[in-house]
XYZ file of C-alpha atoms in Angstrom:
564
model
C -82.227 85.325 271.810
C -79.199 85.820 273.260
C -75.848 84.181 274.501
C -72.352 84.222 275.523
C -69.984 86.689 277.629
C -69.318 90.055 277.771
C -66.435 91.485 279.289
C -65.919 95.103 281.153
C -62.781 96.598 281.928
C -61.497 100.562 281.698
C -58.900 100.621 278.882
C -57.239 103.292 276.900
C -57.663 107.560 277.150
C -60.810 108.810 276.104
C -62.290 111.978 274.011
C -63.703 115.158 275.157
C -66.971 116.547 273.903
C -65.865 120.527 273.275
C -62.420 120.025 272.237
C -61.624 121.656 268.880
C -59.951 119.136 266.845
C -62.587 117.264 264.910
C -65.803 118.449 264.294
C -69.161 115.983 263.507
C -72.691 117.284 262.336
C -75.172 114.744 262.285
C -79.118 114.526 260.354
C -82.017 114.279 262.110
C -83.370 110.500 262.189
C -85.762 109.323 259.973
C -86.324 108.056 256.115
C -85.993 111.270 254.712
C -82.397 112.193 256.300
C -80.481 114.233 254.031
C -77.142 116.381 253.450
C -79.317 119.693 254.098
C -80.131 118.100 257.409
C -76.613 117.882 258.786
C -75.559 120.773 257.812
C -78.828 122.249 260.646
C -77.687 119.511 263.226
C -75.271 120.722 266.183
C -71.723 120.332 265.766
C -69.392 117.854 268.108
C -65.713 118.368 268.365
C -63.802 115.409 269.397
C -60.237 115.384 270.227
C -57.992 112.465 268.122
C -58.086 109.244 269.984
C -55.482 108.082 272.398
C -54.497 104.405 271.469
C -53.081 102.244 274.491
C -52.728 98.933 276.249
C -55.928 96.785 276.267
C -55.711 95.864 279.880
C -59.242 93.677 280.164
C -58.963 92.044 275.915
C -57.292 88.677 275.038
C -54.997 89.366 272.124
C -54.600 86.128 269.684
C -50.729 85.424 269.524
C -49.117 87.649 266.486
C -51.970 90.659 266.586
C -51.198 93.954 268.138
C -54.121 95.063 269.450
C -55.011 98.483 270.772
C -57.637 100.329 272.923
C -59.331 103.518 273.687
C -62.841 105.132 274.863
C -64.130 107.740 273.187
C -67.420 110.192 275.057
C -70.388 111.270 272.635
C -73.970 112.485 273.588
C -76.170 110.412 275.592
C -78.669 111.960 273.303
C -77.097 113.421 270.158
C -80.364 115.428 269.010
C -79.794 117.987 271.526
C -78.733 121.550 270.958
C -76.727 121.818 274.560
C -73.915 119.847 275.723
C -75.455 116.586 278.068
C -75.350 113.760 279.881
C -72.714 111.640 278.202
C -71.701 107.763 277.715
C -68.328 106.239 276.372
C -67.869 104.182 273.892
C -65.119 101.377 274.425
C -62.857 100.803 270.783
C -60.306 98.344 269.687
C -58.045 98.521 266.882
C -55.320 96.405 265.273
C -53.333 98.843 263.395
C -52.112 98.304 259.416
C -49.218 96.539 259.100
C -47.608 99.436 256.746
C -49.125 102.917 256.245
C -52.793 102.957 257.466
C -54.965 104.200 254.409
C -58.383 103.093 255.288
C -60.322 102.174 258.598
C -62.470 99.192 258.498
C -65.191 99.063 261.461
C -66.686 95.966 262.175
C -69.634 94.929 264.032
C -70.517 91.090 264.796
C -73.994 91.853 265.481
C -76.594 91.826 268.446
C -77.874 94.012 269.460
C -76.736 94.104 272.762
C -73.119 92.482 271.785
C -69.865 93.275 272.658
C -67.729 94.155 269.441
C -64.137 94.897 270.052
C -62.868 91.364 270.106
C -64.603 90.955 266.305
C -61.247 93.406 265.213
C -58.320 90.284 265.876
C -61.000 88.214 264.242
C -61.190 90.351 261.246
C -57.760 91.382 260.879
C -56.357 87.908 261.140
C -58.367 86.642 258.169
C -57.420 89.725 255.611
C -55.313 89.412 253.004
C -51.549 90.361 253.645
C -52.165 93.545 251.027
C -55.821 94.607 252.889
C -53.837 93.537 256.306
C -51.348 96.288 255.520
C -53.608 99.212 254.309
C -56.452 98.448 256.920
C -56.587 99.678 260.763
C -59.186 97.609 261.862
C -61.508 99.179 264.397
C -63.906 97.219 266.859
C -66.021 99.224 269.605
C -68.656 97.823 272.069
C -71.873 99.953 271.399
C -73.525 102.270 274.083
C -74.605 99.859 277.015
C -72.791 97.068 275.995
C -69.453 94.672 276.874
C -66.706 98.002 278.222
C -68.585 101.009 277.178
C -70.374 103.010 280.322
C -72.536 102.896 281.830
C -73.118 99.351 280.883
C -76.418 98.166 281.533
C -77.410 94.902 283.477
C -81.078 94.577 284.846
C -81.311 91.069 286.788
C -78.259 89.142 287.070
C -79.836 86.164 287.915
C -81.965 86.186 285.159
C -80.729 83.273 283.420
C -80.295 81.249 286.597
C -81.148 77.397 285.434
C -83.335 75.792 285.572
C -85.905 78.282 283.817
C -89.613 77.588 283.693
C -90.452 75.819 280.558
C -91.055 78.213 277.205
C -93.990 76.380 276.551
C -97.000 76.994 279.099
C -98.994 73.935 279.670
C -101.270 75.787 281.929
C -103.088 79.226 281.827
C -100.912 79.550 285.602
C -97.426 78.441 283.494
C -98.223 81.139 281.386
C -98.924 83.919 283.869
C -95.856 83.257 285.653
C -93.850 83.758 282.484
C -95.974 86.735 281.724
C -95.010 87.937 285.102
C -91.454 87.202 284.876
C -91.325 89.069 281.823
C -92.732 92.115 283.421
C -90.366 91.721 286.315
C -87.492 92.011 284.125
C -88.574 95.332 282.267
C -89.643 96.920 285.889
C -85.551 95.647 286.920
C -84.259 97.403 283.852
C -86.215 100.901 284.330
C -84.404 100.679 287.639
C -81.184 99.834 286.534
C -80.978 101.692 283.177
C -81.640 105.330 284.175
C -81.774 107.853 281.217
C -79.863 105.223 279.299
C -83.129 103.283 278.537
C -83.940 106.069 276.269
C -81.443 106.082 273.925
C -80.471 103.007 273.254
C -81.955 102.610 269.448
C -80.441 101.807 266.367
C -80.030 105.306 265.242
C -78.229 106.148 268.469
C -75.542 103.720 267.585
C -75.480 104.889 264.438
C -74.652 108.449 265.324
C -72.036 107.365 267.632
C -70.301 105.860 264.342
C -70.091 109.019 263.039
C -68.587 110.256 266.066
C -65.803 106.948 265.808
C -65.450 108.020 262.435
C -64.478 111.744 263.430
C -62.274 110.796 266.215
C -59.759 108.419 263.689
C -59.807 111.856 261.654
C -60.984 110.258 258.809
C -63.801 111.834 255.814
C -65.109 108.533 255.005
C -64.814 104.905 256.839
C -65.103 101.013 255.836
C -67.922 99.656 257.484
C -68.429 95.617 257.755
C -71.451 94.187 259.793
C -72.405 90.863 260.328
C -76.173 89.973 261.565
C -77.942 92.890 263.081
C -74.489 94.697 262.309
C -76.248 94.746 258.716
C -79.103 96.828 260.499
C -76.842 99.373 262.226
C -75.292 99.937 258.946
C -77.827 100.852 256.600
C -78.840 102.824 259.304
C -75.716 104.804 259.304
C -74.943 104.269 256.059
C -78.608 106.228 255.122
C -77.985 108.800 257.951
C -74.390 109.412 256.293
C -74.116 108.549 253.029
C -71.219 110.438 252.030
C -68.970 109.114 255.013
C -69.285 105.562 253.699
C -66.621 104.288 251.069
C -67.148 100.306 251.526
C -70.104 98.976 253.171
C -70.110 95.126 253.783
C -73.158 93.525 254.731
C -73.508 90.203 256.031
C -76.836 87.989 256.789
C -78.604 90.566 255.861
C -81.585 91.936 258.621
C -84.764 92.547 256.855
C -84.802 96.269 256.480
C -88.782 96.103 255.911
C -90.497 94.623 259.345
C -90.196 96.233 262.893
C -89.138 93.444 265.433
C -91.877 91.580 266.603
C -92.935 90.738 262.974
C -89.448 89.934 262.205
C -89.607 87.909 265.213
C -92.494 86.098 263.861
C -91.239 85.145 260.532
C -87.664 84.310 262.153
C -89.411 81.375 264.578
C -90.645 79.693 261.131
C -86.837 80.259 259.606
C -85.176 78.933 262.374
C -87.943 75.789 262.862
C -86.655 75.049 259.094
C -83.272 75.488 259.931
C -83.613 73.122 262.791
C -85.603 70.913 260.403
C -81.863 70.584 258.555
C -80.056 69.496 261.349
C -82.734 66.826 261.729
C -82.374 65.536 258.602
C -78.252 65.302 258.671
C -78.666 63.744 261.968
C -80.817 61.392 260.032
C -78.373 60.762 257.116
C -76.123 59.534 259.680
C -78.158 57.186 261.445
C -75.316 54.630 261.683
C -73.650 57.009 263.886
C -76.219 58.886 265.992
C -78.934 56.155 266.225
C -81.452 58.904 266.546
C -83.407 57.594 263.385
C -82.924 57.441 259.772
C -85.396 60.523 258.762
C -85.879 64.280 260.193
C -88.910 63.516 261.549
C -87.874 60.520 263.623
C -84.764 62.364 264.547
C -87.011 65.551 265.664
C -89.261 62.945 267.886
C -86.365 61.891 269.922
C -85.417 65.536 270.700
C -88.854 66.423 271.387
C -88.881 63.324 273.999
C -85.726 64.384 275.373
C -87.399 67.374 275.726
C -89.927 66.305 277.452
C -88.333 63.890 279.407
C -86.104 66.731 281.366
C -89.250 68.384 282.145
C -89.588 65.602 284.783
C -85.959 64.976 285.423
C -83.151 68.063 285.087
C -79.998 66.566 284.157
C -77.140 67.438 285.774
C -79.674 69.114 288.407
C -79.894 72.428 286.286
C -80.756 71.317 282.627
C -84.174 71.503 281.771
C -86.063 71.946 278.474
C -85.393 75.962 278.783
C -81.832 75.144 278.938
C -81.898 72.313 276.231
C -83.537 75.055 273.982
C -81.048 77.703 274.398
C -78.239 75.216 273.776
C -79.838 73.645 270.563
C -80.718 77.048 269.107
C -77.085 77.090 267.866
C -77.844 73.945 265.562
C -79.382 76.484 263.181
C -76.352 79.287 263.657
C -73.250 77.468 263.286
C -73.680 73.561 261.392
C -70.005 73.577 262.576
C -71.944 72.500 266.288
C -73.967 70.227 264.458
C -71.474 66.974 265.911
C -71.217 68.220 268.894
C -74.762 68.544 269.490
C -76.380 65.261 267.659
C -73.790 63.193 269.977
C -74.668 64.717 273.115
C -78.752 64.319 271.917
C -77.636 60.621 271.388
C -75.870 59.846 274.423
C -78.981 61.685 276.458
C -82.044 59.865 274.283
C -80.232 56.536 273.774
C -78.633 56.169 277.232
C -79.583 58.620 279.533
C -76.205 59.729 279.332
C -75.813 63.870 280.576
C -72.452 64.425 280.446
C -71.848 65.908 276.993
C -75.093 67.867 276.958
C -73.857 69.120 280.174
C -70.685 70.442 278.386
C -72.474 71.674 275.421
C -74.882 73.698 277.729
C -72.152 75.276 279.801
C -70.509 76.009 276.395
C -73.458 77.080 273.997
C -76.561 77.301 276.358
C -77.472 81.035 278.052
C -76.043 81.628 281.303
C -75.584 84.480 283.560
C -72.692 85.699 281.790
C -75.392 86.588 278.936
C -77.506 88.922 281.274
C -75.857 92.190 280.380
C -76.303 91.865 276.667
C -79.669 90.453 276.656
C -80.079 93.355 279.044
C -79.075 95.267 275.694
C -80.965 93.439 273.586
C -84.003 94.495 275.032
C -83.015 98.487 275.726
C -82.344 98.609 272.123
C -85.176 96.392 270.416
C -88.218 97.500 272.327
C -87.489 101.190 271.625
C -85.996 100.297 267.800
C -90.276 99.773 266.915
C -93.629 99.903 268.623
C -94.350 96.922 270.068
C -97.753 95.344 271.215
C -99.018 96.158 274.427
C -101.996 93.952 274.853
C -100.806 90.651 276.144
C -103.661 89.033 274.276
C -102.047 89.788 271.149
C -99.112 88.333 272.185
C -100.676 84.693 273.596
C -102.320 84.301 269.946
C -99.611 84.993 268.271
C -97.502 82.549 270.601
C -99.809 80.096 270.090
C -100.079 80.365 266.713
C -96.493 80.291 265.905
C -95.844 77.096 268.089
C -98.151 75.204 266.262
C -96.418 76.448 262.987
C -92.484 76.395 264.495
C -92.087 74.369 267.549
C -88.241 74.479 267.948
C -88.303 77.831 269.164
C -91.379 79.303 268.531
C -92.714 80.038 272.248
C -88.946 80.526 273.575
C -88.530 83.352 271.061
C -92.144 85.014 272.437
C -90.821 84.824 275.810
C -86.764 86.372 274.707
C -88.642 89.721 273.785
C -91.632 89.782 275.779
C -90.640 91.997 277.691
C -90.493 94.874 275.623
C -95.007 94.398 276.126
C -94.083 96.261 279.602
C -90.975 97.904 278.552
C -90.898 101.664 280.393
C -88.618 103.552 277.819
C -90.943 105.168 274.703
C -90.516 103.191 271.268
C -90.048 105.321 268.202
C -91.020 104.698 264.716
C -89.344 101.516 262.669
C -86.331 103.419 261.209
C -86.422 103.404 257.245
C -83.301 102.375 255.314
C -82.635 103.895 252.018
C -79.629 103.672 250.283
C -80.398 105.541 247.123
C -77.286 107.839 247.724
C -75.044 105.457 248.782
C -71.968 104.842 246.366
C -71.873 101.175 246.933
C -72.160 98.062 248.968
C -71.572 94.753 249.174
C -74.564 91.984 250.726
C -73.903 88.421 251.648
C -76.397 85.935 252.182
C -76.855 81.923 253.114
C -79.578 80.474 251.226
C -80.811 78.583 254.694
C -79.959 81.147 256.732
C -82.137 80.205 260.092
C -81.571 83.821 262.065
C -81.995 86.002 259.080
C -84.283 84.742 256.254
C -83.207 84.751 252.676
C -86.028 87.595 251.869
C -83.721 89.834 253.912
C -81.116 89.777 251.467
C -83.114 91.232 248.440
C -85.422 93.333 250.446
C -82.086 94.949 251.446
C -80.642 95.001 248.006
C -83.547 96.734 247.008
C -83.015 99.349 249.097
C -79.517 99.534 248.072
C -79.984 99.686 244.263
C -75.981 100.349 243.799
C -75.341 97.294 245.816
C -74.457 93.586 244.913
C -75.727 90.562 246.366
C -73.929 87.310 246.704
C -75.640 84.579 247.433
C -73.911 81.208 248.910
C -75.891 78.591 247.383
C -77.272 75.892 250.231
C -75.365 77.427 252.852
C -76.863 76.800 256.206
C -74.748 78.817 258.330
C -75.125 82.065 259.922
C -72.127 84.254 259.126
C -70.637 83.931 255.789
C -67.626 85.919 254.884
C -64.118 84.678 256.127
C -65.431 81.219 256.991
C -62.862 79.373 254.518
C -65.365 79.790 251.734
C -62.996 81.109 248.752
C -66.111 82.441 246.278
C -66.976 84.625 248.947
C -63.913 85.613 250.232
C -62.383 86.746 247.069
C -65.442 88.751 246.259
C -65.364 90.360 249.350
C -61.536 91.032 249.400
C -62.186 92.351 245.668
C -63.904 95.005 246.948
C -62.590 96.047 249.915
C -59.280 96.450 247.438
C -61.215 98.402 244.683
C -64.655 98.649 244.796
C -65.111 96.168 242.490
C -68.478 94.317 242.712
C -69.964 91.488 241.072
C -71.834 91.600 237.751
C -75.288 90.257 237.869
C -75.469 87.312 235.483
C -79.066 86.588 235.885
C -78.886 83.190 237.170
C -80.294 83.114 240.796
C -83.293 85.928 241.143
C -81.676 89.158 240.618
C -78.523 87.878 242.762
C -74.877 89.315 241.693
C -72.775 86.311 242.029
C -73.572 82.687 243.183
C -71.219 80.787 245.673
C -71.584 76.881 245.869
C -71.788 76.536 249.729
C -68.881 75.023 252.036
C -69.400 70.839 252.940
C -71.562 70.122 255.345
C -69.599 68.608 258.707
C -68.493 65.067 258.823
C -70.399 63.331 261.690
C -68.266 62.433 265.068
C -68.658 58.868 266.893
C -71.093 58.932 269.886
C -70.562 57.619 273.059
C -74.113 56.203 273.025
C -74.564 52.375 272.692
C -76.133 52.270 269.178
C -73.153 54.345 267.375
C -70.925 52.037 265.805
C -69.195 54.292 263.151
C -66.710 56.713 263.545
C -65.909 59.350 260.545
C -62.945 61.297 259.479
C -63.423 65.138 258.733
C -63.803 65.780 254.725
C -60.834 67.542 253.066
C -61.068 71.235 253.678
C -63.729 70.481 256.848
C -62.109 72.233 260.281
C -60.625 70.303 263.353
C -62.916 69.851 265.998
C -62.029 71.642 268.854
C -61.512 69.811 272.492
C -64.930 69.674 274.814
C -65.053 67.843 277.632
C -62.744 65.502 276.296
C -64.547 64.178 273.100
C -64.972 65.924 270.079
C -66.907 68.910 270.195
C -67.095 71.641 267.646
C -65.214 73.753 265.433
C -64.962 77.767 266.269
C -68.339 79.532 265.769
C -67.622 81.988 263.162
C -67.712 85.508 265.184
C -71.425 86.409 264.280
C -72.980 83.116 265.599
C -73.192 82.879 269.152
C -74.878 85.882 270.049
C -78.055 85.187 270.518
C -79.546 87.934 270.828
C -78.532 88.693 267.298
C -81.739 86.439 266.433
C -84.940 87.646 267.862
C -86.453 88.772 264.416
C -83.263 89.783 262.755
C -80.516 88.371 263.826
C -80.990 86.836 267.335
């Protein structure tokens, strides 16, 4: 699933491909890439990078912020120069003597990534702040870098039929939208469309990495950033020195299984926004247990089936909006009092706001656009639409929330025109180290993610934050797993297992859960003040809305079976 805006702009001097500064060999893809295999691959010289003025990027007040473009391969495998794409970058330089580069990645696929570097950078210790050049870049298809692909830009157009066919006709018509959308993007994509996997990213990180003129790099991903990662960081073992890994992807299932099991994690996580809702009846007047509290939004539901609100709001839209209850629990105010104000008095205006803040609109269409290029060739994919209905079916019954809307994100990829390759294999057996963080009710990536991936990584440590129910962990004001992560960014120092959580490294008690704000609606009759250490709401539409989603949340798309 995917949402939120990407931005395109020209900014910064780019690389040549033939220069003969910086040279990059590269292993063939697959589980068994090794040293040996680099050394056969062809070589790339890149010329240094030329930093300058990002003319199209906000810049947060007290962060210099750079950009460049950098051109690689279109398709790195082959032997001859070719077609070529560029790769838009960011960087906030060190504040002293740059030692180290960090990259960063807030996840996707199909994301935008150079804002994540102000993000990042802001939030570092002064002593990491000073060593580090952090380095963002948009990935191949995506946000600045070219060509950038977009399919259908009306796509997302409200209202959208309803995820959940009622009718063998409701359900051909999303079956043919579906289709529709994957004939749009062979038309629009080109020769892109066939090299837009994982392991295409992950060569053009070795080609970022060569540019900065650096031997090894920093690498921290968040969501399917975790995926692109171990990919790289088992293509390129030696050219990793830290590797940060946050809500982890499971490195075991292809996407449409992942998708599976991630409908059933994200019905759960849903199932805990219920239940707070529910804990604060006196406020929300929704009911006083998660399945009362789940009715009501399921009526809601229902009831703007018959009746859009606002004209455009319909249960489509109402599901893309609420999918970020089981992201961020920072939204979680925000999004019981506009459910309130809409199932108590009829009352739109705040679920309008949330929807034009949270909810999928045509802004989204290029990265879902990416979404799609990279997950239906990432792993084979049914083609049989029968397969797909039982499965649909069966997971609705199971995971209701978003069970049929998450069918429907990827479906496409059923009729999808570029060839899939194999599930890429990730195996970090020769990788120094890395660091893994995980949420315990994690909703986008399940929990099973986290030590499937430290399994892989047997030199790695996990840290687990203990009942945390937010997507996103690191440098989100919790100290336990900040100071573990800035521990080993500094020295490589990783936690000791103490045996007290399944084979996890280090256990972090997880943040407070949000303080509940009033409601407009008639029953609320309490107001609450935030808990010490909670965050400020931010403004919406004039009543209190919700604090900044940490910079993994809101893409969507991030969550279709990893990450989405």
């Amino acid at each position: 699933m995917q949402g939120n805006a990407r931005r395109f702009a020209v900014a910064g001097a780019g690389l040549v491909l033939a220069s003969t500064t910086v040279s990059v060999t590269h292993p063939a893809d697959g589980h068994a890439a090794t040293a040996d295999a680099a050394a056969e691959a062809p070589a790339r010289h890149y010329a240094p990078l030329r930093w300058g003025k990002c003319a199209d990027l906000e810049t947060p007040r007290n962060i210099e912020m750079e950009c460049a473009r950098l051109v690689v391969p279109l398709d790195h495998d082959a032997e001859a120069r070719n077609a070529a794409v560029e790769i838009a970058l960011s960087r906030v330089p060190a504040r002293g003597q740059a030692t180290e580069a960090l990259l960063v990645n807030p996840g996707g696929p199909g994301s935008s990534g150079r804002f994540l570097a102000a993000d990042i950078a802001r939030s570092l210790p002064d002593d990491l702040r000073n060593a580090y050049d952090v380095i963002g870049f948009d990935p191949r298809g995506t946000g600045a870098s070219t060509p950038a692909l977009t399919c259908d830009p009306d796509f997302f157009a409200p209202p959208r039929p309803d995820t959940v066919p009622a009718t063998d006709e409701d359900e051909d018509l999303l079956v043919k939208r579906a289709k529709a959308y994957a004939e749009a993007c062979d038309t629009a994509g080109g020769a892109l469309l066939a090299h837009m996997r994982t392991t295409d990213s992950a060569h053009d990180i070795d080609a970022i990495r060569a540019a900065l003129g650096r031997d090894r790099i920093d690498y921290f991903g968040y969501s399917y950033g975790t995926y692109l990662g171990a990919v790289y960081a088992t293509l390129y073992p030696d050219r990793v020195r830290r590797l940060v890994l946050d809500s982890v992807v499971h490195p075991g299932r292809g996407w449409y299984q992942g998708n599976l099991e991630q409908s059933r994690s994200l019905d759960a996580a849903a199932g805990g926004f219920f239940d707070w809702i529910a804990r604060h009846e006196a406020t929300y007047g929704l009911g006083s247990s998660a399945a009362e509290v789940a009715g009501r939004y399921y009526a809601t539901r229902s009831a703007l089936g018959k009746k859009l609100a606002g004209g455009r709001i319909g249960p489509t839209e109402l599901e893309s909006t609420y999918m970020v209850a089981t992201y961020a629990a920072s939204a979680w105010p925000l999004l019981a009092g506009a459910l309130a104000d809409m199932a108590n008095d009829e009352d739109p205006d705040r679920l309008i706001a949330a929807f034009e803040r949270l909810g999928e609109t045509a802004e989204d269409e290029p990265a879902f656009a990416g979404y799609l290029a990279t997950e239906c060739t990432d792993a084979r994919w049914p083609r049989s639409w029968s397969t797909w209905h039982a499965d649909g079916t069966r997971i609705h019954a199971d995971a209701p929330f978003l069970g049929w809307h998450n069918v429907w994100y990827n479906a496409s990829c059923a009729f999808w025109p570029a060839e899939a390759g194999e599930w890429f294999q990730v195996d970090g057996s020769r990788v120094k180290s890395a660091l893994l963080i995980h949420a315990t009710e994690d909703g986008p990536t399940p929990l099973d993610g986290a030590y499937a991936m430290h399994r892989r990584f047997p030199t790695s440590g996990l840290v687990i934050e203990d009942g945390g129910i937010s997507h996103g962990v690191a440098l989100s004001g919790n100290e336990c797993v900040d100071n573990t992560l800035f521990a080993y960014l500094r020295d490589g120092r990783l936690p000791r297992a103490d045996g007290t959580f399944d084979g996890a490294d280090r256990i972090c008690a997880a943040l407070p859960e949000p303080e509940p704000r009033t409601s407009r609606g008639k029953r609320a009759n309490t107001r609450s003040t935030p808990a010490p250490g909670a965050s400020e709401p931010v403004s919406l539409a004039g009543d209190s809305a919700v604090s900044p989603l940490p910079p993994a949340i809101p893409s969507i798309s991030a969550v279709a079976g990893t990450n989405r």
